mmCIF file of C-alpha atoms and ligand atoms in Angstrom:
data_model
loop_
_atom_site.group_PDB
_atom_site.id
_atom_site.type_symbol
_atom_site.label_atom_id
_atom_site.label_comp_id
_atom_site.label_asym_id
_atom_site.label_seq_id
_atom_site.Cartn_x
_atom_site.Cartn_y
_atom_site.Cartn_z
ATOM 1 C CA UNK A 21 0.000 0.000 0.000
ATOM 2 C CA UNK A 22 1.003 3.429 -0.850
ATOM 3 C CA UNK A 23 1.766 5.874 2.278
ATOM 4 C CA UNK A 24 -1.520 7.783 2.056
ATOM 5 C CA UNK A 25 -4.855 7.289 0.755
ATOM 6 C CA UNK A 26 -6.359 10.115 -0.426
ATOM 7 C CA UNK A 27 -8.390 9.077 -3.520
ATOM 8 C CA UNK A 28 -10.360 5.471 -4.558
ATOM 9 C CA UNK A 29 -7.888 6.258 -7.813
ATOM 10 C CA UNK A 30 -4.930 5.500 -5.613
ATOM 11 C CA UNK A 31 -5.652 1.613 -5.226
ATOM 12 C CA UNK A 32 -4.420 -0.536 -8.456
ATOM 13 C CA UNK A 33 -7.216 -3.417 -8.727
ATOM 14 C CA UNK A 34 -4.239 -5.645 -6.675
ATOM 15 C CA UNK A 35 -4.169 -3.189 -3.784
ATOM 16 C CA UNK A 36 -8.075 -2.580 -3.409
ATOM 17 C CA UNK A 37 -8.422 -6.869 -3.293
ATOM 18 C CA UNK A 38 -5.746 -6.834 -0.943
ATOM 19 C CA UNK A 39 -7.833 -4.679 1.341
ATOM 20 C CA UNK A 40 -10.467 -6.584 0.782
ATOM 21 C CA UNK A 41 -9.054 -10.014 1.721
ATOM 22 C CA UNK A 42 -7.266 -8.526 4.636
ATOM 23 C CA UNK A 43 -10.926 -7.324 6.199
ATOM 24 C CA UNK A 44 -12.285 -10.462 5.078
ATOM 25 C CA UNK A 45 -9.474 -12.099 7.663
ATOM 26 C CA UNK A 46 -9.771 -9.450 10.423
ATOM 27 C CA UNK A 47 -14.099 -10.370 10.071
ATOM 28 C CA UNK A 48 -13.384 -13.312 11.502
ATOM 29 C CA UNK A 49 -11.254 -11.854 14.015
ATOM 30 C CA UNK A 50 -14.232 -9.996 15.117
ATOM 31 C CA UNK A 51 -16.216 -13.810 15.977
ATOM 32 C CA UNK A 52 -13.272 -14.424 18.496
ATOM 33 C CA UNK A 53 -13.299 -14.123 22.305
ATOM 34 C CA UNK A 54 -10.861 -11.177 22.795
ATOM 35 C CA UNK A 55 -11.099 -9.339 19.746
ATOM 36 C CA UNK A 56 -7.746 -6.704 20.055
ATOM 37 C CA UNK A 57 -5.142 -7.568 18.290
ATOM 38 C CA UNK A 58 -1.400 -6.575 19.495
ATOM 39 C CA UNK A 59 -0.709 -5.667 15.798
ATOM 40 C CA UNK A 60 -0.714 -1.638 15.935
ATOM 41 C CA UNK A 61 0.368 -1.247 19.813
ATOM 42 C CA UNK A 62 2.937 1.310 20.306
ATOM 43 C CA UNK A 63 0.969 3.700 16.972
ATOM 44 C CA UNK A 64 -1.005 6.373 17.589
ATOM 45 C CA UNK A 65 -4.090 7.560 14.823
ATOM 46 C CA UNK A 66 -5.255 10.990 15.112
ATOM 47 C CA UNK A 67 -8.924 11.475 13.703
ATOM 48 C CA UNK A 68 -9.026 15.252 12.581
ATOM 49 C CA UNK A 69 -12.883 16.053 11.740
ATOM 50 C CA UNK A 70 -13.751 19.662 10.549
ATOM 51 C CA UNK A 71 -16.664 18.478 9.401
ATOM 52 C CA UNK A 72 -19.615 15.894 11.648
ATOM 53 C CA UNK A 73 -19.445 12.128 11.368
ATOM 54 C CA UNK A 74 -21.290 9.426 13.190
ATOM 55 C CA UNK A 75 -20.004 6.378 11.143
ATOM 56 C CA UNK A 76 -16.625 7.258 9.829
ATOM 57 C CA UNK A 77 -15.148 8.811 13.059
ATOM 58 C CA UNK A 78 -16.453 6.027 15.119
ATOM 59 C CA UNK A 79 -15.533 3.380 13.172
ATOM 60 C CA UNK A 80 -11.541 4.638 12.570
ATOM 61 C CA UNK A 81 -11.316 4.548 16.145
ATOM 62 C CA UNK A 82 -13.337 1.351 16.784
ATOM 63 C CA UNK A 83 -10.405 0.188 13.848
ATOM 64 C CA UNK A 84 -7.875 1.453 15.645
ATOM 65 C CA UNK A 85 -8.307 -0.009 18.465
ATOM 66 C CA UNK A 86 -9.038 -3.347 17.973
ATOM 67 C CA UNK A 87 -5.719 -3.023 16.631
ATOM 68 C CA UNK A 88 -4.313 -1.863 19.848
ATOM 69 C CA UNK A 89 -3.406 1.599 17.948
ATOM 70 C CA UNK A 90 -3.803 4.620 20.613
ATOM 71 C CA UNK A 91 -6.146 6.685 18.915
ATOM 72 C CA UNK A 92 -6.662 10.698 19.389
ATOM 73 C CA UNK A 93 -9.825 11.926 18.166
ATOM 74 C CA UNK A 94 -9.376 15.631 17.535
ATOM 75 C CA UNK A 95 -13.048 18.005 16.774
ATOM 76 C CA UNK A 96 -12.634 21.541 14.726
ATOM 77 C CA UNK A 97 -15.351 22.497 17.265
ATOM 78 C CA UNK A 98 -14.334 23.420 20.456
ATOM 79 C CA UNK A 99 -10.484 23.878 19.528
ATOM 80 C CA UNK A 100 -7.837 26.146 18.735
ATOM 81 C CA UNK A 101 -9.269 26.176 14.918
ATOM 82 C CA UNK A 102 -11.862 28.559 16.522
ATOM 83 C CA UNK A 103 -9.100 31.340 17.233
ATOM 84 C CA UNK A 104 -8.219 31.154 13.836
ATOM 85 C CA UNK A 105 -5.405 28.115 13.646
ATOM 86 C CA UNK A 106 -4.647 27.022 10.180
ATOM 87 C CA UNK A 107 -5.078 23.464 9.277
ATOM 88 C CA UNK A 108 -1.567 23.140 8.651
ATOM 89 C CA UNK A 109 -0.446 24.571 12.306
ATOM 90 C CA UNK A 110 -3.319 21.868 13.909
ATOM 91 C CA UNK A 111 -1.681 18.962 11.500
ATOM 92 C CA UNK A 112 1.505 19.785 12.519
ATOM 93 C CA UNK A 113 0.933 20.099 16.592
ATOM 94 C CA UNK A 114 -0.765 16.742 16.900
ATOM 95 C CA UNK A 115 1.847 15.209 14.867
ATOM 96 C CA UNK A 116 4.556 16.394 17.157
ATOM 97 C CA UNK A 117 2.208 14.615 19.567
ATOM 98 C CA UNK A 118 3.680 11.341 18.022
ATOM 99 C CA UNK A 119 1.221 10.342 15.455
ATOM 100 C CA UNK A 120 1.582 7.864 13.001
ATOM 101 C CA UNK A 121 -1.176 8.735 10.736
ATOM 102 C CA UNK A 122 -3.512 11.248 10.845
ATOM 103 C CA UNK A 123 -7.331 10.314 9.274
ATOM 104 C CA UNK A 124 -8.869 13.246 7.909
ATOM 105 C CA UNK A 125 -12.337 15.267 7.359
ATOM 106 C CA UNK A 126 -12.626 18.526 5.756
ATOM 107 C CA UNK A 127 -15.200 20.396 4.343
ATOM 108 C CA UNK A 128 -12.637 21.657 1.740
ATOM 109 C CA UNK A 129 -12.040 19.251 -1.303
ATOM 110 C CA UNK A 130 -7.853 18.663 -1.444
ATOM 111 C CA UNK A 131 -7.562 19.523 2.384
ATOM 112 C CA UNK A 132 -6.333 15.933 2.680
ATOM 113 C CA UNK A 133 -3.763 16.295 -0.392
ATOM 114 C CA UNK A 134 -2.409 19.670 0.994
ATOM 115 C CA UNK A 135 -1.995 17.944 4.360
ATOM 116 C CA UNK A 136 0.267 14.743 3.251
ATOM 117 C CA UNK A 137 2.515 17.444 1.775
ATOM 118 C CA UNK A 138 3.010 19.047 5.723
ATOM 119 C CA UNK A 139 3.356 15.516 7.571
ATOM 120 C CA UNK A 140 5.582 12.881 7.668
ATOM 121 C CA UNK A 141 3.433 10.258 8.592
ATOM 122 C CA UNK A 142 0.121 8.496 6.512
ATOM 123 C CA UNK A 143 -2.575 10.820 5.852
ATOM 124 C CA UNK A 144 -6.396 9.109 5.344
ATOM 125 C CA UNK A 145 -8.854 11.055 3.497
ATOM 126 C CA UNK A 146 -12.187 9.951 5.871
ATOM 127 C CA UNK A 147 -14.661 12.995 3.264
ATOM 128 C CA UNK A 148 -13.035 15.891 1.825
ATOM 129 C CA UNK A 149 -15.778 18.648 0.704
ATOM 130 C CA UNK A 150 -17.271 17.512 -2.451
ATOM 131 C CA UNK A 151 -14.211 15.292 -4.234
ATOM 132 C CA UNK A 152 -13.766 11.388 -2.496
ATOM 133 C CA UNK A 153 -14.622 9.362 0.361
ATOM 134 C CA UNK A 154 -12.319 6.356 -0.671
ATOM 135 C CA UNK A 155 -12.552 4.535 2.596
ATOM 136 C CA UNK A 156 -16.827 4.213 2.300
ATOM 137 C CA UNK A 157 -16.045 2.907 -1.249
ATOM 138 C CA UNK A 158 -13.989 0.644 -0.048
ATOM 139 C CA UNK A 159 -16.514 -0.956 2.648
ATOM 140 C CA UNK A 160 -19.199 -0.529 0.045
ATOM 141 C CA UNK A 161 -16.985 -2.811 -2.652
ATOM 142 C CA UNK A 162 -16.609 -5.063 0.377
ATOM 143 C CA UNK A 163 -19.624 -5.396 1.669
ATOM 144 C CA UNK A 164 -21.226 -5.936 -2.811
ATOM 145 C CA UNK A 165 -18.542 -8.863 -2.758
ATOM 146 C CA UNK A 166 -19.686 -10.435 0.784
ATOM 147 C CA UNK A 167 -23.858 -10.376 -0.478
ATOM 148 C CA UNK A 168 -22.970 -10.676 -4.157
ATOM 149 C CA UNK A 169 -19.450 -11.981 -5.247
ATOM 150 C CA UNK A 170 -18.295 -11.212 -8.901
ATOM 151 C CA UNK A 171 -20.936 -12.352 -11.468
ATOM 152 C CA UNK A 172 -19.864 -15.636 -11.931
ATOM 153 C CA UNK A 173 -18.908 -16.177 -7.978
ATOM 154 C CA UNK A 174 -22.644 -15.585 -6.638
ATOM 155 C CA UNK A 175 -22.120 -17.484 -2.889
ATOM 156 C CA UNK A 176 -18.816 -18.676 -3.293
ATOM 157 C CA UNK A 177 -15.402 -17.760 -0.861
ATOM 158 C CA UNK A 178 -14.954 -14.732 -2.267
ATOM 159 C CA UNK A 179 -11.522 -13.874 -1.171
ATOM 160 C CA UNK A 180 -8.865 -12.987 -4.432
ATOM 161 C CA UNK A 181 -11.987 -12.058 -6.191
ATOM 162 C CA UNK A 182 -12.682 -8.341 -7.795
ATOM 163 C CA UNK A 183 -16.315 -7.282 -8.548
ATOM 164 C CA UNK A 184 -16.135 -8.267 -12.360
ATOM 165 C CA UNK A 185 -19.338 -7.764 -14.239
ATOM 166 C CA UNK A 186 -21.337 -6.829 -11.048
ATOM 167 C CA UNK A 187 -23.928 -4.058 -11.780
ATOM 168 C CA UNK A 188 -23.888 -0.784 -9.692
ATOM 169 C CA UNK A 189 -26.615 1.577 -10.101
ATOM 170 C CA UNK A 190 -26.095 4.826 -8.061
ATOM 171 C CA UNK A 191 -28.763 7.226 -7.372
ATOM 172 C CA UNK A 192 -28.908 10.909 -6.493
ATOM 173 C CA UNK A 193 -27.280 13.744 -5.964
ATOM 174 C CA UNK A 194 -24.177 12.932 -7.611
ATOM 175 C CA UNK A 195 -23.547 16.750 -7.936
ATOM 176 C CA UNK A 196 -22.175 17.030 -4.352
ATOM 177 C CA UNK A 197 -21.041 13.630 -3.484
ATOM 178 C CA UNK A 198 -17.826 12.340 -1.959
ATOM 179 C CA UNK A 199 -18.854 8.776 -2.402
ATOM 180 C CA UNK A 200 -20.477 8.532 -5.661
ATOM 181 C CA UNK A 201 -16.768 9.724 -7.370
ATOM 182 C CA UNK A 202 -14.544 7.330 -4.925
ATOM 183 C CA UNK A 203 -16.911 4.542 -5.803
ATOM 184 C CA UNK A 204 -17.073 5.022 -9.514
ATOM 185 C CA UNK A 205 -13.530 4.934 -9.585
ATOM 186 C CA UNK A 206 -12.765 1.799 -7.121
ATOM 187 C CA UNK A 207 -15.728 -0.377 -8.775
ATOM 188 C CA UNK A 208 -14.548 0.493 -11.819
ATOM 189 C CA UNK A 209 -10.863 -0.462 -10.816
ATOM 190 C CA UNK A 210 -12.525 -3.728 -10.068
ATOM 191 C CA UNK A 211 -14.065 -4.464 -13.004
ATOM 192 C CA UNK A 212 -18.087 -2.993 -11.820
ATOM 193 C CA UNK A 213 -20.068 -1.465 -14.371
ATOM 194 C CA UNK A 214 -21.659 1.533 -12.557
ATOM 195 C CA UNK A 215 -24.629 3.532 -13.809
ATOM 196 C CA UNK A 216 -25.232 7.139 -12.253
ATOM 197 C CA UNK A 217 -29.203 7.907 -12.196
ATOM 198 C CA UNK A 218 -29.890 11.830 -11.353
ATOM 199 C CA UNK A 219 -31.583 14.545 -12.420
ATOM 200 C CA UNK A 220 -30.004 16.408 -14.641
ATOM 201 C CA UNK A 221 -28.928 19.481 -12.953
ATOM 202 C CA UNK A 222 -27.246 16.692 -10.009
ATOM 203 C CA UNK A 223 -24.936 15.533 -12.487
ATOM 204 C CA UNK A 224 -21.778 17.148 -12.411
ATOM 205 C CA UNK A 225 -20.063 18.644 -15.537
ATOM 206 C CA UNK A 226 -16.893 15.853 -15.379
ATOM 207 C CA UNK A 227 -18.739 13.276 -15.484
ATOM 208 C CA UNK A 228 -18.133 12.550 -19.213
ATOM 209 C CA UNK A 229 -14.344 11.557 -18.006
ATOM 210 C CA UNK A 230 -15.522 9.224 -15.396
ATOM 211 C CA UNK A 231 -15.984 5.325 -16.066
ATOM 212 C CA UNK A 232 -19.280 4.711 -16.062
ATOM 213 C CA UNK A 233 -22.705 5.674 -17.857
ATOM 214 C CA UNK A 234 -25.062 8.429 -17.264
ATOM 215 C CA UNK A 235 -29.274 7.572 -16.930
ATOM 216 C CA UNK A 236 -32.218 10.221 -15.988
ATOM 217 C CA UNK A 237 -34.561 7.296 -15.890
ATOM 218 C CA UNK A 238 -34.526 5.127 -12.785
ATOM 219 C CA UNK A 239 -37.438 2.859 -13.489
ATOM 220 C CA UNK A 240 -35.261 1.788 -16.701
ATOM 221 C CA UNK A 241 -31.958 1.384 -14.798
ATOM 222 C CA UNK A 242 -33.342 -1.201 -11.947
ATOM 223 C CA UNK A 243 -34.508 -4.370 -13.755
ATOM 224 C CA UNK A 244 -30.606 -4.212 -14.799
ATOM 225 C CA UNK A 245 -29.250 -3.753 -11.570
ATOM 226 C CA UNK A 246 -27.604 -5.833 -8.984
ATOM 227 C CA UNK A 247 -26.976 -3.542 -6.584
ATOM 228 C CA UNK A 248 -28.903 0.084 -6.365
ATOM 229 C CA UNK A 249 -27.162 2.759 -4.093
ATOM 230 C CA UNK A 250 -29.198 5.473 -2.737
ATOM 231 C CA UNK A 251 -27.602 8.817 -1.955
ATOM 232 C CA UNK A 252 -28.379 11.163 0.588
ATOM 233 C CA UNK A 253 -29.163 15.017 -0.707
ATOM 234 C CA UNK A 254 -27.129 16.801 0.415
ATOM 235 C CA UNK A 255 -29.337 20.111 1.274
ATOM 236 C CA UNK A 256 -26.653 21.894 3.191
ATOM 237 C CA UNK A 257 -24.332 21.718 0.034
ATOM 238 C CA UNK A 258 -26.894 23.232 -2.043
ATOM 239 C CA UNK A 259 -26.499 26.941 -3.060
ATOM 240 C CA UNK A 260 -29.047 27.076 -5.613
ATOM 241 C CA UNK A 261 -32.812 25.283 -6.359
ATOM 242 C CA UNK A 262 -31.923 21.771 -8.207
ATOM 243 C CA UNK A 263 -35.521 20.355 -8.476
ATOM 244 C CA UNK A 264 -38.839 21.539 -8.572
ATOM 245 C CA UNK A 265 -39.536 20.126 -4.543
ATOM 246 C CA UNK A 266 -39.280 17.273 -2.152
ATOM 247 C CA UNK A 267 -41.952 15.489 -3.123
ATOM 248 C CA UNK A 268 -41.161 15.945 -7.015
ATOM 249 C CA UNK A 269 -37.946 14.446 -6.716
ATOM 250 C CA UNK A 270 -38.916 11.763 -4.557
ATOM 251 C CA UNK A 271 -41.269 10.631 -7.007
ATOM 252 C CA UNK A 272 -38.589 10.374 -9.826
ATOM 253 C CA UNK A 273 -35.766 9.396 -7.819
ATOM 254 C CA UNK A 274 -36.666 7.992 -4.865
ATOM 255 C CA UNK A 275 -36.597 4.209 -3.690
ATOM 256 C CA UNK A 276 -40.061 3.071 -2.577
ATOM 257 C CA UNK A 277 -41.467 -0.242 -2.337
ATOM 258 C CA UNK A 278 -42.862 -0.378 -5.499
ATOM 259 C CA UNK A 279 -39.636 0.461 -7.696
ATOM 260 C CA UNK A 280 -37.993 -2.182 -5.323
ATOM 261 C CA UNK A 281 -40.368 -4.423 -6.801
ATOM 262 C CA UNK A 282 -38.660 -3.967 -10.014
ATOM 263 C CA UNK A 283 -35.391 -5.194 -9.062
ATOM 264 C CA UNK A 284 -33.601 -8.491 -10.206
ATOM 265 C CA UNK A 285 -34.739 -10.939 -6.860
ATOM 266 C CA UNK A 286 -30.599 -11.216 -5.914
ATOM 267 C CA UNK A 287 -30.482 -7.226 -5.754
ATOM 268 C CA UNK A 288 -29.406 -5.479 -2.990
ATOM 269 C CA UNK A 289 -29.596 -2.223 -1.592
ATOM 270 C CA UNK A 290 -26.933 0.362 -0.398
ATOM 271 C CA UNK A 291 -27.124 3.782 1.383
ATOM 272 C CA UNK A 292 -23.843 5.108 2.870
ATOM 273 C CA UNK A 293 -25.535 6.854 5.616
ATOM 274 C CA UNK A 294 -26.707 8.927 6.905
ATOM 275 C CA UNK A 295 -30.367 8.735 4.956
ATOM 276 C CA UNK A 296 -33.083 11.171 4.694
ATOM 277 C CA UNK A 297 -35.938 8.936 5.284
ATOM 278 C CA UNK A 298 -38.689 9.013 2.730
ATOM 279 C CA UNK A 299 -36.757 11.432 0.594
ATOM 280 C CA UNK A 300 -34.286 9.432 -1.210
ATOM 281 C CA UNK A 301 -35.198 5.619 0.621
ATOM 282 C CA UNK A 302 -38.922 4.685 1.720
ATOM 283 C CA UNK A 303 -38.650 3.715 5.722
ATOM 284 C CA UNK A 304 -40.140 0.250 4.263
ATOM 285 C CA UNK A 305 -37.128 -0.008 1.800
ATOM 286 C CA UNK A 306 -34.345 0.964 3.968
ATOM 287 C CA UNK A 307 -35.482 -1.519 6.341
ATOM 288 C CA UNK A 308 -36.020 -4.638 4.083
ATOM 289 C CA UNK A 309 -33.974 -7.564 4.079
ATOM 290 C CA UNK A 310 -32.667 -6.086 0.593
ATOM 291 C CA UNK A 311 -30.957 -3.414 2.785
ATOM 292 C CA UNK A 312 -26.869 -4.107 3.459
ATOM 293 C CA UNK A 313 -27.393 -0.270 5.286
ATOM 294 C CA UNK A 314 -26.718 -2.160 9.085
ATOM 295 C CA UNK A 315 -24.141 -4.513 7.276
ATOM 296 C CA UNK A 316 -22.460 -1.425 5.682
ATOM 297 C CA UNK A 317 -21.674 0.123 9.347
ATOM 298 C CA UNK A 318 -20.349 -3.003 10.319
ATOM 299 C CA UNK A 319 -17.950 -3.570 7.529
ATOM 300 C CA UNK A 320 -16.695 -0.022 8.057
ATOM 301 C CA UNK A 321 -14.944 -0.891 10.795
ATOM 302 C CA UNK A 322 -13.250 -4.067 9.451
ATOM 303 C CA UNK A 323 -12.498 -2.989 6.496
ATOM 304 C CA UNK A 324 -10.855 0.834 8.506
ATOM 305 C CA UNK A 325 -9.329 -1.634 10.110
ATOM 306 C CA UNK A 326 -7.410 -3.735 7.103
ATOM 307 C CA UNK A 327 -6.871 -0.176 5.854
ATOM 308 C CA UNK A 328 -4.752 0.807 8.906
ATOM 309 C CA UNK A 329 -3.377 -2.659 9.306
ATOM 310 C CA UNK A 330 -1.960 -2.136 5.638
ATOM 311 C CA UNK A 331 -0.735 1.231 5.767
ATOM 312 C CA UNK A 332 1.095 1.376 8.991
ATOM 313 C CA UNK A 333 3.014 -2.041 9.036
ATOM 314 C CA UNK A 334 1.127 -4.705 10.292
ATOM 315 C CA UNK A 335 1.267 -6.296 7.222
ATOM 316 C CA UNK A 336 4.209 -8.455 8.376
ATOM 317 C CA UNK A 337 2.665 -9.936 11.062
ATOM 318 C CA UNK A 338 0.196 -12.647 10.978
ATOM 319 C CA UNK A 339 -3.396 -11.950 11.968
HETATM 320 N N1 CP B 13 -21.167 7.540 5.398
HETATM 321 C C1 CP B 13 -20.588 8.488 6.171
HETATM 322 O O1 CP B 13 -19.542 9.044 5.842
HETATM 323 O O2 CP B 13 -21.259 8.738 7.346
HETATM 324 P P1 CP B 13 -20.798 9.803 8.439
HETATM 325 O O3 CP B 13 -20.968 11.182 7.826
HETATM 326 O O4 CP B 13 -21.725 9.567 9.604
HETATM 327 O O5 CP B 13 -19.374 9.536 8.781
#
């Protein structure tokens, strides 16, 4: 593994398996007794969040320490950041701390980039503004391979296996997502093919460079799906009016019983969290046996955990 990991595009299809495998391994882990491993004891991860996080914050340090890692979790609010204290000044006072790697939320795409240019140890991009979320795509990639395996692999060990010819349809408001762009590009890298379903005007302009195919018509997209992920919208990104109303875009674009119906019977379905319930996911839907959302939390932490495992060294040492 490289030393940081700031975008999905950083994983070759190799490395992303890797990760993959190794949270496969440290999953079972999680069925034993005493579930700490020794492997990270003496390394310290600092979680710096300028922006709010229920699932990623609390399951880096939930990774962390299961790997014995000491772990300081570090909030924008209520710090020095308040008087004014650049990012690169906080960065560089917890790393004299003694950190080893220093996991990362900003509101401002590239804050993660900018910061692996200031420290010397691993820098983890955990949401930066708009751009990539490459840890969620990674537990979403793990969790489509536990329910789904590649095409051909439906129910088999899955371990050493990518996601080849698995169908990803992704819903919403692409515009201002993080983890629609880190998971085109790491389902992609292993061998997905990923629609994006949105209205128009939550499409971003790029999006003719990105690997996948565009769709305005979700009812058209499902029947060919084997996964659907919902996306949250993102009101407090907006600036400007993207749809006509709530209820008009929940009736093009939102996931309700009915279109559920209209899924292939192995389908699942995926919501990073956290939802905006019966806006973009019916209640009934999110709660269905169809739903991985529960499973999705859960893998977050094993797969954080394979991530730091990788990055900082354990990799030598036997699980
Ligand atoms: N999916 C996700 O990033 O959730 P949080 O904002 O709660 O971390």
């Amino acid at each position: 593994m490289k030393r940081h990991l700031i975008s999905a595009a950083d994983l070759s299809r190799e490395e992303a398996v890797l990760v993959l495998d190794t949270a496969a391994e440290l999953a079972s882990v999680a069925g034993r007794p005493i579930r700490k491993l020794p492997t990270l004891r003496g390394r310290t991860v600092v979680n710096l969040f300028y922006e709010d996080s229920t699932r990623t914050r609390t399951s880096f340090e939930a990774a962390a320490k299961r790997l014995s890692a000491d772990v300081i979790n570090f909030s924008a609010k209520g710090s020095s950041v308040a008087k004014g204290e650049s990012l690169k000044d906080t960065a560089l006072t917890l790393e004299a701390m003694g950190s080893d790697a220093i996991v990362i939320r900003h509101g401002a795409s590239g804050a993660p980039h900018r910061l692996a240019g200031w420290v010397t140890g691993s820098v983890i991009n955990a949401g930066d503004g708009t751009h990539e979320h490459p840890t969620q795509a990674l537990l979403d990639a793990f969790t489509i391979r536990q329910r789904l395996g590649s095409g051909d692999q439906h129910g088999a060990d899955q371990r050493g296996t990518a996601l080849d010819g698995v169908r990803v349809t992704i819903v919403g408001d692409i515009l201002h997502s993080r983890v629609a762009r880190s998971n085109v590009l790491l389902l992609s890298t292993l061998g997905a093919e990923v629609a994006l379903v949105a209205p128009p005007t939550l499409i971003p302009h790029a999006v003719s460079s990105w690997p996948c195919k565009v769709s305005y018509d979700l009812d058209a997209e499902l029947g060919k799906s084997d996964v659907v992920m919902m996306l949250r919208v993102q009101h407090e990104r907006m600036t400007a009016a993207y749809f006509p109303s709530i209820r008009e875009y929940s009736r093009r674009y939102g996931l309700d019983a009915g279109r559920m119906a209209l899924l292939p019977e192995h389908a699942i379905v995926m919501h990073p969290g956290p939802m905006n319930r019966g806006v973009e996911i019916a209640a009934e839907v999110a709660d269905s046996p169809r739903s991985t959302i529960v499973a999705q939390v859960a893998n977050g932490v094993t797969v954080r955990m394979a991530v730091l495992y990788l990055m900082l060294g354990g990799a030598g040492e036997s699980l």
